[in-house]
mmCIF file of C-alpha atoms in Angstrom:
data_model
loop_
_atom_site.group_PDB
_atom_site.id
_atom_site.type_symbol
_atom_site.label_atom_id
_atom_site.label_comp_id
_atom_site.label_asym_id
_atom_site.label_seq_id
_atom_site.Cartn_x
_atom_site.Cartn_y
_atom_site.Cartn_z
ATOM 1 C CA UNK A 1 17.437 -31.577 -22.618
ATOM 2 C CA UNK A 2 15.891 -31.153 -19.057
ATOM 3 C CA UNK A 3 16.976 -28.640 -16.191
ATOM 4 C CA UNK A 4 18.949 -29.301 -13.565
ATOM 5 C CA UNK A 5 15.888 -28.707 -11.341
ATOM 6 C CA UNK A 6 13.971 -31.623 -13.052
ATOM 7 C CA UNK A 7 16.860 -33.935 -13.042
ATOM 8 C CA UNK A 8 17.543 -33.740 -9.234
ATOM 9 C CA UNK A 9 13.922 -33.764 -8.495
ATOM 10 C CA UNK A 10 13.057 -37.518 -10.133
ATOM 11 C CA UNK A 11 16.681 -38.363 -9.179
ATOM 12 C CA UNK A 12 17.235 -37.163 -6.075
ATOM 13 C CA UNK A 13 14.309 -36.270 -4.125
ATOM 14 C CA UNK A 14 15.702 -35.600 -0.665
ATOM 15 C CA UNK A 15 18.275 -33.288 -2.167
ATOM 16 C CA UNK A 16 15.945 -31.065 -4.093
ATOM 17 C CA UNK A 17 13.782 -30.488 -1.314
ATOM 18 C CA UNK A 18 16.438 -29.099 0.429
ATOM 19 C CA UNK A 19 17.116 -26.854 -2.249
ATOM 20 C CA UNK A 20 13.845 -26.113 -2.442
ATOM 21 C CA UNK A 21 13.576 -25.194 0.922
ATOM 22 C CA UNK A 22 16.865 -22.985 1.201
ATOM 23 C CA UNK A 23 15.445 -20.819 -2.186
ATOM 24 C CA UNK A 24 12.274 -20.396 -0.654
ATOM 25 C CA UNK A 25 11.376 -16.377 0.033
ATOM 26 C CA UNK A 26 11.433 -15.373 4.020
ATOM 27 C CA UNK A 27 8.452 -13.471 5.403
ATOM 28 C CA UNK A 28 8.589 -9.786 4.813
ATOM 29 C CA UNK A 29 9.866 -7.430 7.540
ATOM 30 C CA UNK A 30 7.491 -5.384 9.066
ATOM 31 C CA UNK A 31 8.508 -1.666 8.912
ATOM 32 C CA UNK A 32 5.945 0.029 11.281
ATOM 33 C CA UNK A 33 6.094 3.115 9.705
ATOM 34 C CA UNK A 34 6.359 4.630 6.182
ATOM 35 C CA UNK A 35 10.012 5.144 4.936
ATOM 36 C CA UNK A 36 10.023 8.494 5.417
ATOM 37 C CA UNK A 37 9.620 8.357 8.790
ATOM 38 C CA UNK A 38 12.391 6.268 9.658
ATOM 39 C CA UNK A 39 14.889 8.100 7.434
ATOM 40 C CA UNK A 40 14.314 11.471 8.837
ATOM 41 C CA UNK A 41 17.492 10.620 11.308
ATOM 42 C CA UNK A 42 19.751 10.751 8.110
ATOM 43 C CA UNK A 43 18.064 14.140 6.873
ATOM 44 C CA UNK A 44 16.051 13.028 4.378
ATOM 45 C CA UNK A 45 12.538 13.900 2.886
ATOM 46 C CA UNK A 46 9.862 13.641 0.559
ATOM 47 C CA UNK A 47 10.060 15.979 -2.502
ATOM 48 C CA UNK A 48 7.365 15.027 -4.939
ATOM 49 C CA UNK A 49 7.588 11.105 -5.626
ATOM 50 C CA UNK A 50 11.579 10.736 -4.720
ATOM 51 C CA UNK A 51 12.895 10.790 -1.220
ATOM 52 C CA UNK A 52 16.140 13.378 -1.163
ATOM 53 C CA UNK A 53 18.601 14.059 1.680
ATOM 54 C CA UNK A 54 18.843 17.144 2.383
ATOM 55 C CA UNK A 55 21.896 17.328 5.321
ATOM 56 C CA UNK A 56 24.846 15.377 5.158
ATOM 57 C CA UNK A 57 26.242 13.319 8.426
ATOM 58 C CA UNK A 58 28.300 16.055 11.020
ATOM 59 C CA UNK A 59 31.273 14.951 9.378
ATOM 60 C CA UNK A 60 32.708 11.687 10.794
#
C-alpha cells in the first residue's frame, strides 16, 4: 500500500509539485526585538522563565 504522496508523484507530476509547493514552510518573521519588549503595551513581563501580565486592558 503506498501514500497518497507517492501515488500522485509517479502519477501526476505537475499536480504534486503544486502541492508541494503550497505545503512548503514561509520564511520566518523577523521580530526585531525580544518578546518582552513588544508585549510591554499589554502589561506584561518577565517573572523567572514565564512571561505574566500584570494589568488588564482599561476596560473596553
Amino acid at each position: 500500500m503506498a501514500k497518497i504522496g507517492e501515488q500522485l508523484k509517479y502519477k501526476d507530476r505537475k499536480t504534486y509539485n503544486e502541492l508541494k509547493q503550497l505545503c512548503k514552510s514561509k520564511e520566518k518573521i523577523q521580530l526585531g526585538d525580544r518578546p518582552e519588549n513588544l508585549m510591554k503595551h499589554d502589561s506584561h513581563k518577565r517573572v523567572g522563565r514565564r512571561m505574566r501580565q500584570v494589568k488588564w486592558g482599561d476596560g473596553h
